[in-house]
Every structure is written in structure tokens, then in C-alpha cells.
């Protein structure tokens, strides 16, 4: 399948880079070096995004204000720390297709997932089930299972795990629909990844939300692999909540403060149960230090603690770049770049008659995936990936047999993809 007119030679990659309107953004990031001092082919932005060169200056500003102002920095820093997280609200809302009142940056991903479930997973004797993907990211599995047990239910009767049909790697939309159709009355919460971390499959979030709501189920998404990757329209699609981390496609640095979306329809639901902390308290009276919690309207009302300003400073450096590049342009390039990667990999399968040496498990349709392709390598995969690592390729290996790589439109080039596939083909040759 080559709808884009891709060609297999390196000159094609060079020509594509030359006319890529986003090519200069690569210069804004720091690429890790190989042992020999060369630049790595970094295709691991789905695991840890690269550092924006401006991050150091954004951090330095906060360190300087802290040095000069001490505690006064909360109100008098160049960007006062008390409302610092709000500097990210507009950009975050734009990024995920939400209204400002629907988003906040706070905590880390798994913490936010728990906070959302505390408010939105309210099981009853009749409606207590949670629907998840089988083999969801471990942290999500632990969070969901512990919530079920916390409420006194057991996994055997309250957890529904969706598995691909025998012989298939990805879920079909109809499977999700039919579970909702069959068990909707008993389902309290549907919680899916926007993009599955292992297969790279993107779900029809609008469709799942519609089907779930039609049966009175709460719908939430883990967007760890979707934020900064897909063009999201959370407000319009209408899930009740969504959570994501900021260190993958969003380049906020290891352990960066995460993101959270609560749909506007819940913005003033004061009687919704929640776990509270002082940063979620009405900001006008927060520093009166009264004994009774009064939540801020919207997503901000779920904050617990004052956030790490240093961490948010890095996220601002990255989000300023995202704002300028624009998610629509990034996604347009991403569809091309990942299709090009797929094209070159398929060329290997055709030319080298090595059709059983690997397969791509990620869906072929661009609207069913993001940047990432997951390559299943049934034999010697681990050794092959170690060889690639020694030869300057950064991707990531998941036991037992999957190599995940993501050309990221913000800083990866067509030549990165070309070089990777060249070395990948060489590595396969070694195993033959
Ligand atoms: C990366 C990732 C996590 C990591 O959770 P943290 O709380 O940030 O450590 C959780 N869930 C998914 C789906 C992920 O992709």
C-alpha cells in the first residue's frame, strides 16, 4: 500500500526532509549521542521525549527567582508560582481539544487515574464492572484492580478484559461495541488507552464514548500514548475524564507533572465524591487556611498539592514549541512519516523474501494508529535489538517479542526513518 508515492532510495528521504515545513523543529531538541560520539537515530519519543534546548533556560529562570526572592517567589517571581500551573492551561486545552475549565496539569499519571476513579467509578451491586484492554499498561491494570477490590468487589465478576480475536493482534471496534451492548447495564466504567502502548492501536474514542454513555456507563481514557501524538477532541467526543503523562510525546522530562481532563458537565458537580487537597480548594480563599474544603470549579478542583515548578518549567518549554508547530501540522506529518516507515519495512519483506522474520502488529489504517509501529520479531528479537542499540538506534524492546518504534513528527526526519530501516535490514541479515 503506497498511496503517498513513496520511493525506496535515500534521495527520496532527503527530498522529503527538504520540503518538510516542520523540518526546523528538529534543531530545537537535544539528541543523545552514541558511544562513538555520533548522533543516535532516536525513535523512542513514545517512551521518553527529547529535551527541548530551551528547557535549561526555563528552569534557570525559576532557580534565579527562588534565589533572589525566596518564599516571595510564590507571588513575585517573573512567573509567580502560586498560579504557575495556569500558564499551561490554554496550551493544554488546545492540545487535547478541550475547554480551559476542563484541563489541569497536576501530580503524575497513575495518581490522576486513581483520583478520577475515586470520583467516577462508583460501583453499585448491579452496575460495578470495569472494561479495560487485556494487557493494558501494568500501572493501569494495578490501578483498576485495586479500585475494584477497594470497593469490595472481586475481579472475577467485576473486571472485563477485552482481547483481540484468536490470531489477531488488535481489537476490533465491533468487539468493544458488542461488550457494551451485552453488558452495558452492569458496566460502571469503560477505561481504555487512547492508543494502546503495546500495539500502537488507536481507539475510536468518540464511538466508544457514545456507545458507553448510551448505556449509562462512565467513560475515561488513558492518553499516555495519545497526548501530543493524535489530534484529540475531548470536549466534543465527551468522555467523562482523561489522564495522560507529559514525558512521552510531550517532552516534559522524566517524571514530569501529568495532565488531567474532566468534562465540563462535571465542572460544578460539587457533591461528586473526591479526595481533596488544598490546591484544589477555591483559590480565592485557599490562603485563609479554613477547615472546610470548597472545590475549584472544573478540573482544577481535583488538584491536591502545589506542583513542582521546576518540572512545569520544562513542560512550558515544550508546550511553547507545540503551540507554534500546531497539532494539526504535526499530525499531518506524522501520518506521512509513519506510513513511510511502514512502506520501507514492507519493502524489506518483499525484497528479502524474509516474510516470516518480522511482522507489523499495528493497524495499517492511519486513523487507527498514531506515530508508533510495533514490530513483532518471533525469533532472536532481543539479540537483534541489542545489535541495533550498539549501532545507534534507540527504540524499545518489550518482552517477549515486540520492538516498538515511533518516528515523532516534531523532531524526527525522513532520513531518521531511512537510516533505521537500513540498519534493521542489516540486523535481519545477521540472523539469517
Ligand atoms: C507510560 C504509562 C504509564 C506510566 O505511569 P506513571 O504514573 O507516569 O509512572 C501509565 N499508563 C500508561 C498507559 C502508560 O503508557
Coordinates of C-alpha atoms and ligand atoms in Angstrom, one line a residue:
X1 CA 0.0 0.0 0.0
X2 CA 1.7 3.2 -1.1
X3 CA -0.9 5.9 -1.5
X4 CA 1.7 8.6 -0.9
X5 CA 4.1 7.9 -3.8
X6 CA 6.9 6.8 -1.5
X7 CA 10.2 5.7 -3.1
X8 CA 12.8 3.4 -1.6
X9 CA 16.0 5.3 -2.2
X10 CA 17.7 7.6 0.3
X11 CA 17.4 10.6 -2.1
X12 CA 13.6 10.4 -1.6
X13 CA 14.1 10.8 2.2
X14 CA 16.4 13.7 1.6
X15 CA 13.9 15.4 -0.7
X16 CA 11.1 14.8 1.7
X17 CA 13.0 16.4 4.5
X18 CA 13.9 19.4 2.3
X19 CA 10.3 20.2 1.8
X20 CA 9.0 19.3 5.3
X21 CA 7.5 22.6 6.7
X22 CA 8.4 21.4 10.2
X23 CA 12.0 20.4 9.5
X24 CA 13.5 23.2 11.6
X25 CA 11.9 22.0 14.8
X26 CA 14.5 19.2 15.0
X27 CA 17.1 21.9 15.8
X28 CA 15.2 22.7 19.0
X29 CA 15.9 19.4 20.6
X30 CA 19.0 17.6 22.1
X31 CA 19.7 14.2 20.6
X32 CA 21.5 11.5 22.7
X33 CA 24.9 10.5 21.4
X34 CA 26.3 7.1 20.6
X35 CA 29.4 5.8 22.4
X36 CA 31.4 6.9 19.4
X37 CA 30.1 10.5 19.6
X38 CA 27.7 10.3 16.6
X39 CA 24.0 11.2 16.8
X40 CA 21.6 8.4 17.7
X41 CA 18.6 7.7 15.5
X42 CA 16.2 8.4 18.2
X43 CA 12.8 6.7 17.6
X44 CA 11.7 6.4 21.3
X45 CA 9.6 9.6 21.8
X46 CA 6.7 7.3 22.8
X47 CA 8.7 6.3 25.9
X48 CA 10.7 9.5 26.8
X49 CA 10.5 12.6 24.6
X50 CA 13.7 14.5 23.9
X51 CA 14.8 17.6 25.8
X52 CA 14.0 20.9 24.3
X53 CA 17.2 23.1 24.2
X54 CA 15.2 25.9 25.8
X55 CA 14.3 23.8 28.9
X56 CA 17.5 24.8 30.7
X57 CA 16.7 28.5 30.4
X58 CA 13.1 28.0 31.6
X59 CA 14.4 26.1 34.7
X60 CA 17.2 28.7 35.3
X61 CA 14.6 31.4 35.5
X62 CA 12.8 29.7 38.3
X63 CA 16.1 28.9 40.2
X64 CA 17.1 32.6 39.8
X65 CA 13.8 33.8 41.1
X66 CA 14.0 31.4 44.0
X67 CA 17.5 32.5 44.9
X68 CA 16.5 36.2 44.8
X69 CA 13.0 36.1 46.2
X70 CA 12.8 33.0 48.4
X71 CA 9.2 32.5 49.5
X72 CA 8.1 35.7 47.9
X73 CA 8.5 34.0 44.6
X74 CA 5.1 32.5 45.1
X75 CA 3.7 35.9 44.3
X76 CA 6.6 38.0 42.9
X77 CA 8.5 35.6 40.6
X78 CA 8.7 36.6 37.0
X79 CA 6.0 34.0 36.6
X80 CA 4.5 33.7 40.1
X81 CA 4.5 30.2 41.4
X82 CA 1.1 30.3 43.1
X83 CA -0.8 30.3 39.8
X84 CA 2.1 28.9 37.7
X85 CA 0.2 25.8 36.6
X86 CA -2.3 28.1 34.9
X87 CA 0.4 29.2 32.4
X88 CA -0.2 25.7 30.9
X89 CA -4.0 25.7 30.8
X90 CA -4.7 27.3 27.4
X91 CA -1.9 25.3 25.6
X92 CA -3.0 22.1 27.2
X93 CA -6.7 22.7 26.4
X94 CA -5.8 23.4 22.7
X95 CA -3.6 20.3 22.6
X96 CA -6.3 17.9 23.7
X97 CA -9.3 19.7 22.2
X98 CA -10.8 20.8 25.5
X99 CA -12.1 24.0 27.2
X100 CA -9.8 25.7 29.7
X101 CA -12.1 24.7 32.6
X102 CA -11.7 21.0 31.6
X103 CA -7.9 20.6 32.0
X104 CA -5.3 20.9 34.6
X105 CA -1.6 19.8 35.0
X106 CA -1.1 18.1 38.3
X107 CA 0.5 15.0 40.0
X108 CA 1.6 12.1 37.9
X109 CA -0.4 9.8 35.6
X110 CA -1.3 6.9 37.9
X111 CA -2.1 9.3 40.7
X112 CA -4.5 11.1 38.4
X113 CA -6.0 7.9 37.3
X114 CA -6.8 6.9 40.9
X115 CA -8.2 10.4 41.6
X116 CA -10.5 10.1 38.6
X117 CA -11.7 6.6 39.5
X118 CA -12.4 7.7 43.1
X119 CA -14.8 10.3 41.7
X120 CA -16.1 8.4 38.6
X121 CA -16.0 4.7 39.5
X122 CA -19.0 4.4 41.8
X123 CA -19.9 0.8 41.7
X124 CA -23.3 -0.5 42.9
X125 CA -24.5 -4.1 43.4
X126 CA -25.9 -4.1 39.8
X127 CA -23.5 -1.8 38.0
X128 CA -20.0 -2.5 39.1
X129 CA -17.9 -3.7 36.1
X130 CA -14.9 -2.0 34.6
X131 CA -14.0 -2.6 30.9
X132 CA -10.3 -2.5 30.0
X133 CA -8.0 -3.8 27.4
X134 CA -6.3 -7.1 28.3
X135 CA -2.6 -6.4 28.6
X136 CA -3.2 -2.7 29.3
X137 CA -0.1 -0.9 30.7
X138 CA 0.7 -2.6 34.1
X139 CA 0.1 0.5 36.1
X140 CA -3.4 0.9 34.7
X141 CA -4.1 -2.8 35.5
X142 CA -2.9 -2.4 39.0
X143 CA -4.9 0.8 39.5
X144 CA -8.1 -0.7 38.1
X145 CA -7.8 -4.0 40.0
X146 CA -7.0 -2.2 43.3
X147 CA -10.0 0.1 42.8
X148 CA -12.3 -2.9 42.3
X149 CA -11.0 -4.6 45.4
X150 CA -11.1 -1.3 47.4
X151 CA -14.8 -1.1 46.7
X152 CA -15.3 -4.7 48.0
X153 CA -15.9 -6.3 44.6
X154 CA -13.9 -9.2 43.1
X155 CA -12.0 -9.3 39.8
X156 CA -13.7 -12.4 38.5
X157 CA -17.1 -10.7 38.4
X158 CA -16.2 -7.0 38.1
X159 CA -13.4 -6.9 35.5
X160 CA -14.0 -7.3 31.8
X161 CA -10.8 -7.5 29.8
X162 CA -11.1 -7.1 26.0
X163 CA -8.8 -9.4 24.0
X164 CA -8.1 -9.5 20.3
X165 CA -9.8 -12.4 18.4
X166 CA -7.7 -15.5 18.1
X167 CA -5.0 -14.9 15.5
X168 CA -5.4 -11.1 15.7
X169 CA -3.2 -8.5 17.4
X170 CA -5.6 -5.6 17.8
X171 CA -9.2 -5.2 19.0
X172 CA -12.0 -4.6 16.5
X173 CA -14.4 -1.7 17.1
X174 CA -17.3 -4.2 16.9
X175 CA -15.8 -6.2 19.8
X176 CA -15.9 -3.1 22.1
X177 CA -19.4 -2.3 20.9
X178 CA -20.7 -5.7 21.5
X179 CA -19.4 -5.9 25.1
X180 CA -21.1 -2.6 25.8
X181 CA -24.2 -3.9 24.1
X182 CA -24.2 -7.2 26.0
X183 CA -23.1 -6.0 29.5
X184 CA -23.9 -2.2 29.4
X185 CA -26.3 -2.5 32.4
X186 CA -23.6 -3.9 34.6
X187 CA -20.7 -1.7 33.4
X188 CA -19.9 1.2 35.7
X189 CA -16.7 2.3 33.8
X190 CA -15.1 1.9 30.4
X191 CA -11.4 2.8 30.6
X192 CA -9.3 2.4 27.5
X193 CA -6.0 3.8 26.3
X194 CA -6.4 6.3 23.6
X195 CA -3.5 4.5 21.9
X196 CA -2.5 1.0 23.2
X197 CA 1.0 1.2 24.4
X198 CA 2.0 -2.3 23.1
X199 CA 0.3 -2.5 19.7
X200 CA 0.1 1.2 18.9
X201 CA -3.6 0.8 18.1
X202 CA -5.7 4.0 18.4
X203 CA -9.3 3.6 19.5
X204 CA -12.4 5.3 18.2
X205 CA -12.8 7.4 21.3
X206 CA -15.8 9.3 20.0
X207 CA -17.6 6.0 19.2
X208 CA -16.7 4.3 22.5
X209 CA -17.9 7.3 24.4
X210 CA -21.2 7.4 22.5
X211 CA -21.8 3.7 23.0
X212 CA -20.9 3.8 26.7
X213 CA -23.0 6.8 27.5
X214 CA -26.0 5.3 25.7
X215 CA -25.9 2.6 28.3
X216 CA -25.2 4.8 31.3
X217 CA -21.5 3.9 31.7
X218 CA -18.8 6.4 32.7
X219 CA -16.1 6.6 30.0
X220 CA -12.5 7.5 30.7
X221 CA -9.3 7.4 28.6
X222 CA -5.7 7.0 29.4
X223 CA -4.0 9.2 26.9
X224 CA -0.4 8.5 27.8
X225 CA 0.3 7.4 24.2
X226 CA -2.2 9.8 22.6
X227 CA -1.4 13.2 24.0
X228 CA 0.9 15.1 21.7
X229 CA 0.5 12.2 19.2
X230 CA -3.1 12.2 17.9
X231 CA -5.3 15.2 17.3
X232 CA -7.8 14.9 20.2
X233 CA -11.2 16.5 20.5
X234 CA -12.0 15.6 24.1
X235 CA -14.7 18.2 24.7
X236 CA -16.6 17.2 21.5
X237 CA -16.1 13.4 22.0
X238 CA -17.4 13.8 25.5
X239 CA -15.6 11.3 27.8
X240 CA -16.1 12.0 31.5
X241 CA -12.4 12.1 32.2
X242 CA -9.0 11.5 30.7
X243 CA -5.5 11.4 32.1
X244 CA -2.0 11.4 30.5
X245 CA 1.6 11.8 31.3
X246 CA 3.8 14.6 29.9
X247 CA 7.2 12.9 29.4
X248 CA 6.4 10.8 26.3
X249 CA 5.3 12.7 23.3
X250 CA 5.1 15.9 25.3
X251 CA 8.8 16.1 26.2
X252 CA 8.3 17.3 29.8
X253 CA 11.2 15.3 31.1
X254 CA 11.3 12.1 33.3
X255 CA 8.6 12.1 35.9
X256 CA 7.1 15.4 34.6
X257 CA 3.9 16.7 36.1
X258 CA 1.0 15.0 34.3
X259 CA -2.3 16.1 32.7
X260 CA -6.0 15.6 33.5
X261 CA -9.3 16.3 31.8
X262 CA -12.7 16.4 33.4
X263 CA -15.6 17.1 31.1
X264 CA -17.4 20.4 31.5
X265 CA -20.6 18.6 32.5
X266 CA -18.9 17.8 35.8
X267 CA -17.3 21.2 36.4
X268 CA -19.8 22.2 39.0
X269 CA -20.7 18.8 40.4
X270 CA -19.9 19.8 44.0
X271 CA -21.4 16.6 45.5
X272 CA -19.3 14.3 43.4
X273 CA -17.1 12.4 45.9
X274 CA -13.4 13.2 45.6
X275 CA -10.2 13.0 47.5
X276 CA -9.3 16.6 48.3
X277 CA -6.2 18.6 48.9
X278 CA -5.5 22.4 49.5
X279 CA -4.5 23.1 45.9
X280 CA -8.0 22.0 44.7
X281 CA -9.6 24.4 47.2
X282 CA -11.2 27.7 45.9
X283 CA -8.2 29.8 45.2
X284 CA -9.8 33.0 46.5
X285 CA -9.9 31.6 50.0
X286 CA -7.1 29.0 49.9
X287 CA -4.8 31.0 52.0
X288 CA -7.4 31.7 54.7
X289 CA -6.5 28.2 55.6
X290 CA -10.0 27.3 56.7
X291 CA -11.0 23.8 57.8
X292 CA -13.7 23.1 55.2
X293 CA -12.8 22.2 51.6
X294 CA -14.6 24.1 48.8
X295 CA -13.5 22.8 45.4
X296 CA -12.5 25.0 42.5
X297 CA -14.8 24.6 39.5
X298 CA -13.6 22.3 36.8
X299 CA -10.5 20.1 36.6
X300 CA -8.5 22.3 38.9
X301 CA -10.8 21.2 41.8
X302 CA -9.0 17.8 41.7
X303 CA -5.6 19.2 42.5
X304 CA -4.0 18.0 45.7
X305 CA -0.6 19.6 46.2
X306 CA 1.3 22.6 44.9
X307 CA 3.1 21.3 41.8
X308 CA 6.8 21.1 41.1
X309 CA 7.6 24.4 39.4
X310 CA 10.9 23.1 38.0
X311 CA 9.1 20.3 36.3
X312 CA 6.4 22.6 35.0
X313 CA 9.0 24.9 33.7
X314 CA 10.3 22.2 31.4
X315 CA 6.8 21.4 30.2
X316 CA 6.3 25.0 29.3
X317 CA 9.4 24.9 27.2
X318 CA 8.0 22.0 25.3
X319 CA 4.4 23.3 25.1
X320 CA 5.6 26.6 23.7
X321 CA 7.1 24.6 20.8
X322 CA 3.9 22.5 20.4
X323 CA 1.8 25.7 20.3
X324 CA 3.9 27.1 17.5
X325 CA 4.2 23.9 15.5
X326 CA 0.4 23.1 15.9
X327 CA -1.0 19.7 16.5
X328 CA -2.8 19.7 13.1
X329 CA 0.5 20.2 11.2
X330 CA 2.3 17.6 13.4
X331 CA -0.4 15.0 12.8
X332 CA -0.3 15.6 9.1
X333 CA 3.4 15.0 9.1
X334 CA 3.1 12.1 11.5
X335 CA 0.7 10.2 9.2
X336 CA 3.2 10.6 6.3
X337 CA 6.3 9.7 8.4
X338 CA 4.8 6.5 9.9
X339 CA 3.4 5.4 6.6
X340 CA 6.8 5.9 5.1
X341 CA 8.3 3.7 7.8
X342 CA 5.7 1.1 7.1
X343 CA 6.4 1.3 3.4
X344 CA 10.1 0.8 3.9
X345 CA 9.6 -2.1 6.2
X346 CA 7.2 -3.7 3.8
X347 CA 9.8 -3.3 1.1
X348 CA 12.2 -5.5 3.1
X349 CA 9.5 -8.1 3.4
X350 CA 9.0 -8.1 -0.4
X351 CA 12.7 -7.9 -1.4
X352 CA 14.3 -10.1 1.0
X353 CA 11.7 -12.9 0.9
X354 CA 12.1 -12.9 4.7
X355 CA 8.3 -12.6 5.2
X356 CA 8.4 -14.6 8.4
X357 CA 11.3 -12.7 10.1
X358 CA 9.0 -10.0 11.4
X359 CA 5.5 -8.5 11.2
X360 CA 3.9 -5.2 12.0
X361 CA 1.2 -5.6 14.5
X362 CA 0.0 -2.0 14.5
X363 CA -3.1 -1.4 12.3
X364 CA -2.5 -0.4 8.7
X365 CA -5.1 2.4 8.7
X366 CA -3.7 5.8 9.7
X367 CA -6.8 6.7 11.7
X368 CA -6.3 3.5 13.8
X369 CA -2.8 4.4 14.9
X370 CA -0.5 7.2 16.0
X371 CA 3.2 7.6 15.3
X372 CA 4.3 4.2 16.7
X373 CA 4.7 1.0 14.9
X374 CA 5.1 -2.2 16.9
X375 CA 7.2 -4.8 15.1
X376 CA 6.9 -8.4 16.2
X377 CA 10.1 -10.4 15.8
X378 CA 9.4 -14.0 16.7
X379 CA 13.0 -15.2 16.6
X380 CA 16.1 -13.7 18.1
X381 CA 14.4 -10.4 18.5
X382 CA 16.2 -9.4 21.7
X383 CA 19.6 -10.0 20.2
X384 CA 18.6 -8.1 17.1
X385 CA 17.5 -5.1 19.1
X386 CA 20.7 -5.2 21.2
X387 CA 22.7 -5.1 17.9
X388 CA 20.6 -2.1 16.8
X389 CA 21.3 -0.3 20.0
X390 CA 25.0 -0.8 19.5
X391 CA 24.6 0.7 16.1
X392 CA 23.0 3.9 17.2
X393 CA 19.3 3.1 17.1
X394 CA 17.1 4.0 20.0
X395 CA 13.8 2.2 20.1
X396 CA 12.4 0.0 22.8
X397 CA 12.0 -3.7 23.3
X398 CA 9.1 -5.3 25.1
X399 CA 9.2 -8.9 26.1
X400 CA 8.5 -11.4 24.7
X401 CA 8.8 -10.3 21.1
X402 CA 8.0 -6.7 20.3
X403 CA 10.1 -3.8 19.1
X404 CA 8.3 -0.5 19.4
X405 CA 9.5 2.5 17.4
X406 CA 7.9 5.9 16.9
X407 CA 9.1 8.5 14.4
X408 CA 8.0 11.7 16.2
X409 CA 6.9 14.4 13.8
X410 CA 8.3 17.2 16.0
X411 CA 11.9 16.2 15.8
X412 CA 12.3 13.1 13.6
X413 CA 13.1 13.2 9.9
X414 CA 12.5 11.0 6.9
X415 CA 16.3 10.3 6.9
X416 CA 16.0 9.0 10.5
X417 CA 13.4 6.6 9.3
X418 CA 15.5 5.6 6.3
X419 CA 18.6 5.0 8.5
X420 CA 16.7 3.0 10.9
X421 CA 15.3 0.7 8.2
X422 CA 18.7 0.3 6.6
X423 CA 20.2 -0.9 9.9
X424 CA 17.1 -3.0 10.7
X425 CA 17.5 -4.8 7.4
X426 CA 21.2 -5.3 8.1
X427 CA 20.4 -6.7 11.5
X428 CA 17.9 -9.2 10.0
X429 CA 20.6 -10.3 7.6
X430 CA 22.7 -11.2 10.5
X431 CA 20.0 -13.6 11.8
X432 CA 19.5 -15.4 8.5
Ligands
LIG1 C1 3.7 5.4 30.5 C2 2.4 5.0 31.0 C3 2.1 4.9 32.4 C4 3.2 5.4 33.4 O1 2.5 5.8 34.6 P1 3.2 6.9 35.5 O2 2.2 7.1 36.6 O3 3.5 8.1 34.7 O4 4.5 6.3 36.0 C5 0.9 4.5 32.8 N1 -0.1 4.1 31.9 C6 0.2 4.1 30.6 C7 -0.9 3.6 29.6 C8 1.4 4.5 30.1 O5 1.7 4.5 28.8

